[in-house]
PDB file of C-alpha atoms in Angstrom:
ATOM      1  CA  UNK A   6      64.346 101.693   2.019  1.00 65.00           C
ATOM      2  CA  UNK A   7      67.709 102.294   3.338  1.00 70.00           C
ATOM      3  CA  UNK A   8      66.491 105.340   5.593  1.00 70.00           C
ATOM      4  CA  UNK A   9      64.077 102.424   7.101  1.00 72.00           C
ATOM      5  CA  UNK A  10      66.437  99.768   7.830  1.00 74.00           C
ATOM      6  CA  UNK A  11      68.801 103.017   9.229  1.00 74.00           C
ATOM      7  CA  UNK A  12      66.120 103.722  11.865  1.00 75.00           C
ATOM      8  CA  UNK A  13      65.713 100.589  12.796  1.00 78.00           C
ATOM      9  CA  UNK A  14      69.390  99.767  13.029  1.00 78.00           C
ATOM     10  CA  UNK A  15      69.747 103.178  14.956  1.00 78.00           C
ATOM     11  CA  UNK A  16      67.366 102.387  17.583  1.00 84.00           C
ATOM     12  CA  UNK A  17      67.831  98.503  18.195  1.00 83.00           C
ATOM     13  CA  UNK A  18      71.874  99.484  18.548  1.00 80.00           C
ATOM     14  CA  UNK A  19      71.555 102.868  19.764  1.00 80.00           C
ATOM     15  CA  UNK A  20      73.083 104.452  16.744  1.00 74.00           C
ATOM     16  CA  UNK A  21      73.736 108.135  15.679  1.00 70.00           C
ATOM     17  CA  UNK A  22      73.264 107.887  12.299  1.00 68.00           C
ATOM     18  CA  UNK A  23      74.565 110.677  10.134  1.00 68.00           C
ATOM     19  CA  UNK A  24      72.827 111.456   6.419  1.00 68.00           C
ATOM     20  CA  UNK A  25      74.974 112.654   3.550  1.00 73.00           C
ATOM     21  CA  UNK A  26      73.917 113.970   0.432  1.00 77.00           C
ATOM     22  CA  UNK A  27      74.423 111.166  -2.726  1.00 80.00           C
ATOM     23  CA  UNK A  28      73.091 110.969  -5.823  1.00 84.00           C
ATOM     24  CA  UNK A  29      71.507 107.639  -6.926  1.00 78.00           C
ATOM     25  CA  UNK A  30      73.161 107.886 -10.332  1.00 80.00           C
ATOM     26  CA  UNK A  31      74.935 110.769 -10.924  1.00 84.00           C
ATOM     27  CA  UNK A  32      75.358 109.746 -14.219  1.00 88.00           C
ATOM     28  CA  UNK A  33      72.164 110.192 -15.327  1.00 89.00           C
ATOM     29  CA  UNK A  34      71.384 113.242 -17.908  1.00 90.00           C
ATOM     30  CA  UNK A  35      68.727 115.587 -15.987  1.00 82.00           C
ATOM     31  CA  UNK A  36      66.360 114.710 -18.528  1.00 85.00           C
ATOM     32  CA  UNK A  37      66.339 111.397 -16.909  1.00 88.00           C
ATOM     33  CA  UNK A  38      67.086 107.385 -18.969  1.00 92.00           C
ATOM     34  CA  UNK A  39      64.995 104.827 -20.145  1.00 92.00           C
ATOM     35  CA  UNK A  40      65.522 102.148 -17.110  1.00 87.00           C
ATOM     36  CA  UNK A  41      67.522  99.043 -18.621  1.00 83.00           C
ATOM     37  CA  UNK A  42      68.426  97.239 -15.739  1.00 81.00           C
ATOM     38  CA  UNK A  43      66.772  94.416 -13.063  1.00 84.00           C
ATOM     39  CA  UNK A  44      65.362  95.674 -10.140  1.00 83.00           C
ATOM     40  CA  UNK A  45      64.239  92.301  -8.946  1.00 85.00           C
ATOM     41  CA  UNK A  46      66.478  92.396  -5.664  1.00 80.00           C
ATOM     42  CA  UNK A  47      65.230  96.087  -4.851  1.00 81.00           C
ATOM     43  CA  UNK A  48      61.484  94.806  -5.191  1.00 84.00           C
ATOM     44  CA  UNK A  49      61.653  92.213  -3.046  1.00 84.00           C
ATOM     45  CA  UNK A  50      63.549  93.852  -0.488  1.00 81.00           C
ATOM     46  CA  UNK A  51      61.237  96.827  -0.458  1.00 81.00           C
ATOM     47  CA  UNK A  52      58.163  93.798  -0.324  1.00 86.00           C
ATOM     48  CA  UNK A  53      59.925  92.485   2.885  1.00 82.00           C
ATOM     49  CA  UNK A  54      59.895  95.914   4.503  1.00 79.00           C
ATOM     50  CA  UNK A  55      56.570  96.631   3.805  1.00 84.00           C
ATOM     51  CA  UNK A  56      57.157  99.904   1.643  1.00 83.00           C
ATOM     52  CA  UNK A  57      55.930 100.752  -1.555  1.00 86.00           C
ATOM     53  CA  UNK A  58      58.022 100.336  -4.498  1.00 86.00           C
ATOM     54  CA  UNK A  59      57.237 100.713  -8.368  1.00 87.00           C
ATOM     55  CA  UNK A  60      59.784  99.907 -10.915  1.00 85.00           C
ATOM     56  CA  UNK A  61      60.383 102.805 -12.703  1.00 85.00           C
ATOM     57  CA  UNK A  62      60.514 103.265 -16.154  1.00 89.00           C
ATOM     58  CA  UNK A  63      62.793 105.997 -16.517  1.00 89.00           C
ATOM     59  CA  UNK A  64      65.803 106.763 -14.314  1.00 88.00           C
ATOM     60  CA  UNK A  65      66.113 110.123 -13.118  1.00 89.00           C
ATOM     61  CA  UNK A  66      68.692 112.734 -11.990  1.00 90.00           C
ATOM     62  CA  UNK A  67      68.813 113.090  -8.380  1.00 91.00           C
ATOM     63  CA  UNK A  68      70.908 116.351  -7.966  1.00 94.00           C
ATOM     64  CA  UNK A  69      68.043 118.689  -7.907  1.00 96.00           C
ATOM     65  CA  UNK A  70      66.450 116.607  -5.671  1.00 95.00           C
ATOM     66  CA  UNK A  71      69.441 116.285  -2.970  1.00 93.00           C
ATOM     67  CA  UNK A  72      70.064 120.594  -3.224  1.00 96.00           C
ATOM     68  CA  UNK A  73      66.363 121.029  -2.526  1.00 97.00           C
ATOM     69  CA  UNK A  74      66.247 118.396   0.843  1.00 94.00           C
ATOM     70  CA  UNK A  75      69.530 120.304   1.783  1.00 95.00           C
ATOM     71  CA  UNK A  76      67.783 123.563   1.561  1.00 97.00           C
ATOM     72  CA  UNK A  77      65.126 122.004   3.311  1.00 96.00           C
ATOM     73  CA  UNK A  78      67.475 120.703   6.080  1.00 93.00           C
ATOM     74  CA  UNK A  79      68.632 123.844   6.417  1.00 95.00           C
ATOM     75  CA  UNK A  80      65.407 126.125   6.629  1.00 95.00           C
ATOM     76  CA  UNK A  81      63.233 123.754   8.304  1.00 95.00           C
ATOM     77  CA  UNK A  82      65.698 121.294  10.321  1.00 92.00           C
ATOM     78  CA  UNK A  83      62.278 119.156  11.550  1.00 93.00           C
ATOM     79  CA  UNK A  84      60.931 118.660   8.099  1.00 94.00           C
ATOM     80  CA  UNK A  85      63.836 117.386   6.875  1.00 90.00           C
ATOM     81  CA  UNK A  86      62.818 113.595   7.669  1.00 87.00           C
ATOM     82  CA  UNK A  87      59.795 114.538   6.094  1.00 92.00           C
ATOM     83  CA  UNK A  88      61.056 115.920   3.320  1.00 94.00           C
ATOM     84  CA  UNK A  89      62.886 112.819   2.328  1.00 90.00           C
ATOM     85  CA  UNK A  90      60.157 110.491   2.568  1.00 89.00           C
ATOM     86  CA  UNK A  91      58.405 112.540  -0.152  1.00 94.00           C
ATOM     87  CA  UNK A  92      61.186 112.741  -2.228  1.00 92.00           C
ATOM     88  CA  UNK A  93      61.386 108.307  -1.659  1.00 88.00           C
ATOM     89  CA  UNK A  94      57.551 108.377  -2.533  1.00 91.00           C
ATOM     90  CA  UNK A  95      58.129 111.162  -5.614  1.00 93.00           C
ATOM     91  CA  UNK A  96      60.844 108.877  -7.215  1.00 90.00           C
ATOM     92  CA  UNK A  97      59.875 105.510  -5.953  1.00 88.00           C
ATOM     93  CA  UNK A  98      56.411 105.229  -6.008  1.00 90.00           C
ATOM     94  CA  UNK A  99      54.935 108.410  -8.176  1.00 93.00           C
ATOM     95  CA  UNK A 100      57.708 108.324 -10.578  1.00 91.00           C
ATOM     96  CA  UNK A 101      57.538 112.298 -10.653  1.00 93.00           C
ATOM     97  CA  UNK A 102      60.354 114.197 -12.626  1.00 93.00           C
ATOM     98  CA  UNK A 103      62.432 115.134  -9.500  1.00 93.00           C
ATOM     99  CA  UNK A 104      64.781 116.903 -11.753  1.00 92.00           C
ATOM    100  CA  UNK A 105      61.840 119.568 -11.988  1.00 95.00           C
ATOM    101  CA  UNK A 106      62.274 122.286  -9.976  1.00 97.00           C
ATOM    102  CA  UNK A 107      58.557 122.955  -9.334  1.00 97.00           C
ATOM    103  CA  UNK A 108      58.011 119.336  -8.630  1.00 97.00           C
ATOM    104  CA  UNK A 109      60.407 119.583  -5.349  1.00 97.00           C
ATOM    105  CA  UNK A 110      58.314 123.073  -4.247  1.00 98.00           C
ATOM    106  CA  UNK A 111      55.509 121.384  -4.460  1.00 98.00           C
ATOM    107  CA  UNK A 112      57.041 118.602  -2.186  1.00 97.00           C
ATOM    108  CA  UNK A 113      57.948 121.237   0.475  1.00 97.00           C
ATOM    109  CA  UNK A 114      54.376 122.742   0.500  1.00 95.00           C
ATOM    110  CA  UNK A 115      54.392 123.049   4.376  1.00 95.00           C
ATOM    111  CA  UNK A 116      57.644 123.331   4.948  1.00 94.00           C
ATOM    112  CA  UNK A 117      59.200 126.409   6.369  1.00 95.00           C
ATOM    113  CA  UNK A 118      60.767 127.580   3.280  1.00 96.00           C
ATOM    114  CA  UNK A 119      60.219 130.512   0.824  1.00 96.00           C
ATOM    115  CA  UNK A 120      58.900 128.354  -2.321  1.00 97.00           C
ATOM    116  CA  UNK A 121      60.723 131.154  -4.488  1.00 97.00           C
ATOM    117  CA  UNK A 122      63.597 130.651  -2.695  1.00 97.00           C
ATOM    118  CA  UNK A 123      63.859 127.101  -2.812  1.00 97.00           C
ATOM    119  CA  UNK A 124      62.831 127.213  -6.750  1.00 98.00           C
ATOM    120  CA  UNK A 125      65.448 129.765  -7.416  1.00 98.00           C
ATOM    121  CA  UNK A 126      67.928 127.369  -5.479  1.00 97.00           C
ATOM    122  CA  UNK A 127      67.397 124.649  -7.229  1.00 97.00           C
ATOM    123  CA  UNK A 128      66.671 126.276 -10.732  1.00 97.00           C
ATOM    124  CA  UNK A 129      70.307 127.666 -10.641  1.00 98.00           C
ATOM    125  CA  UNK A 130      72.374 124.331  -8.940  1.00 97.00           C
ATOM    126  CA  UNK A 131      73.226 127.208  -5.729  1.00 98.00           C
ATOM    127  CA  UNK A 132      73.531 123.879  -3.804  1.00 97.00           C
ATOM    128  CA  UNK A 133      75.272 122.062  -6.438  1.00 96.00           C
ATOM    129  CA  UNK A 134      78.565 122.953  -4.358  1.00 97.00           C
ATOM    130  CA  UNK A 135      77.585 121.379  -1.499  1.00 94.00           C
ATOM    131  CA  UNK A 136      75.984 118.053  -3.294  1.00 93.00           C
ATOM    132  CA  UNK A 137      79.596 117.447  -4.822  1.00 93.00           C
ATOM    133  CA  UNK A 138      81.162 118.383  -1.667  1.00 92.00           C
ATOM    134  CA  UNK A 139      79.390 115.969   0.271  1.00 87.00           C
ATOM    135  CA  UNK A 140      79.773 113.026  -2.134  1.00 88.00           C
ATOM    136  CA  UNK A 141      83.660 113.934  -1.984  1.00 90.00           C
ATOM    137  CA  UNK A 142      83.956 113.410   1.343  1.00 85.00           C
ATOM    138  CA  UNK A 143      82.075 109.929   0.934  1.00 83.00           C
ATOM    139  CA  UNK A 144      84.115 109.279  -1.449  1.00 85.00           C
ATOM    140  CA  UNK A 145      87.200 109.994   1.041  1.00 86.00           C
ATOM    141  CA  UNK A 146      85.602 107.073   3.173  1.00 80.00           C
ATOM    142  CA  UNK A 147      85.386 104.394   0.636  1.00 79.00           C
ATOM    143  CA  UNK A 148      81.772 105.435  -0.519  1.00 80.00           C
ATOM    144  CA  UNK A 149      80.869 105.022  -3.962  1.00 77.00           C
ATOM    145  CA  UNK A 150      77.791 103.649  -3.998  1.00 73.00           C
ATOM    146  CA  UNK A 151      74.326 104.573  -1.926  1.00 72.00           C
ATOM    147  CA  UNK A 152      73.089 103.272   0.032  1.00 70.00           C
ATOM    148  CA  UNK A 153      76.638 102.596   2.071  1.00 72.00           C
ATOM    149  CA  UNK A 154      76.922 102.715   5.903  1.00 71.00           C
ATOM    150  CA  UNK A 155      79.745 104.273   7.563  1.00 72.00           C
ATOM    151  CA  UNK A 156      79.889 102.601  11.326  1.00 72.00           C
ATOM    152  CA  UNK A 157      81.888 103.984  13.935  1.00 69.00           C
ATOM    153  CA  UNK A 158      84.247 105.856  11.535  1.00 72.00           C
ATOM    154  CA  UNK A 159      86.358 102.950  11.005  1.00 73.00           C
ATOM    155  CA  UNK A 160      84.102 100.359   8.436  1.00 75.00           C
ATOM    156  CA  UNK A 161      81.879 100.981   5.355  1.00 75.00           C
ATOM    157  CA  UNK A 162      79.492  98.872   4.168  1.00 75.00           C
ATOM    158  CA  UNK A 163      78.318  99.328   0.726  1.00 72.00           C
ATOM    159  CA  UNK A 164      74.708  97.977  -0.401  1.00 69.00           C
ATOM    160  CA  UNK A 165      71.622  97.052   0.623  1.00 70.00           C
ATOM    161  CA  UNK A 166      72.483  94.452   3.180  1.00 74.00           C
ATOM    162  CA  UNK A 167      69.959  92.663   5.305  1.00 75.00           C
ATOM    163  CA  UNK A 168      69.640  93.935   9.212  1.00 77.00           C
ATOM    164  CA  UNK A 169      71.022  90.333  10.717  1.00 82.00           C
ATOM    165  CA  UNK A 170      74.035  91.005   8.568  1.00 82.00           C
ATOM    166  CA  UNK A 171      74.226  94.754   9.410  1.00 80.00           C
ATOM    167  CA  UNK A 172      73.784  93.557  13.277  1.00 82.00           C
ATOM    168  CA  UNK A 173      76.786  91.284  13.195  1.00 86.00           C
ATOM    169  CA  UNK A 174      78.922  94.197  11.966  1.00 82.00           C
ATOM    170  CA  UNK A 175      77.445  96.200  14.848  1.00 82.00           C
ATOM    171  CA  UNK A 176      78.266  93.660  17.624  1.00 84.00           C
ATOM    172  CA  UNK A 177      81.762  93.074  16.066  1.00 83.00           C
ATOM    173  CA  UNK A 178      82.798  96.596  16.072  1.00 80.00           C
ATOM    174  CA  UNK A 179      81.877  97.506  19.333  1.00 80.00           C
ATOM    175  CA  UNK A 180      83.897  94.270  20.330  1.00 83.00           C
ATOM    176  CA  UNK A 181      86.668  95.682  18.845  1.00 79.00           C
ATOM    177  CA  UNK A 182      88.519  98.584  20.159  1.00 74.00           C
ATOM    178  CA  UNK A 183      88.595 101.998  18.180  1.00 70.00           C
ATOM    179  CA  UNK A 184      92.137 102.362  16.886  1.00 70.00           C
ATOM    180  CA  UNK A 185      94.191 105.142  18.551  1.00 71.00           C
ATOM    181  CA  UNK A 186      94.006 108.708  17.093  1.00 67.00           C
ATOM    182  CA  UNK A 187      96.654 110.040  15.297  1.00 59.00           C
TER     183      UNK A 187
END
């Protein structure tokens, strides 16, 4: 949902909108967690934007899947968009384990990517590294959370917020003068 609202916010405001690799709930166990919370606010919001959304019933570990679309990203730079709409349909909508290595090859089936390579990469966490690395430097920012929205380097936003909301932040920044370097 939040990589729909991004393109829309990127082309309405003419936005460069840079991805970083987050896990949903890093706290999850890789065999996943019986879901015990309220999605009610995700459901509706995914109902307004047209996109497909089943309430899971387990919770699962996203690592595997974020080292596998950074692989991807890397081997096959125009699948990556791709990529991570099958990973959004895999979790979201098919409620695949995408903690299993074999379900992410299959995923990347015409991608440019050796499957054995990708399997072995996320069989062994090679990416792991890189995963933590990236949350780190969100973290730097003020990120804790996804989805959050960095905007010109100077505000996050963290949530789901609604694209009249994200538009006022927009307009107000660019009002705004960057402070100086330094």
């Amino acid at each position: 949902m939040a990589r729909a609202r991004a393109v829309r916010l990127a082309e309405r405001h003419h936005l460069d909108i840079t991805w970083l690799a987050y896990e949903i709930h890093p706290e999850v166990p890789p065999e996943g967690v019986e879901v015990r919370m309220s999605f009610e606010r995700i459901a509706a919001m995914a109902e307004a934007e047209g996109i497909t959304f089943v309430v899971p019933k387990r919770l699962r570990n996203s690592a595997k899947a974020h080292q596998a679309a950074l692989a991807v990203e890397h081997a096959d730079p125009d699948a990556g968009e791709r990529y991570h709409d099958r990973l959004y349909a895999a979790y979201w909508e098919e409620e695949l384990d995408v903690a299993d290595p074999e379900v992410l090859v299959s995923l990347a089936s015409d991608v440019a990517i050796d499957p054995d390579v990708l399997r072995r990469v996320v069989a062994d966490d090679e990416l792991l590294p890189a995963l933590r690395a990236s949350m780190a430097r969100a973290n730097e920012w003020g990120i804790s959370a996804t989805p959050s929205w960095l905007f010109d380097g100077r505000l996050v936003i963290p949530g789901a917020q609604d694209d009249d909301f994200m538009a006022d932040v927009i307009t107000r920044l660019r009002e705004r003068p960057a402070p100086p370097a330094g």
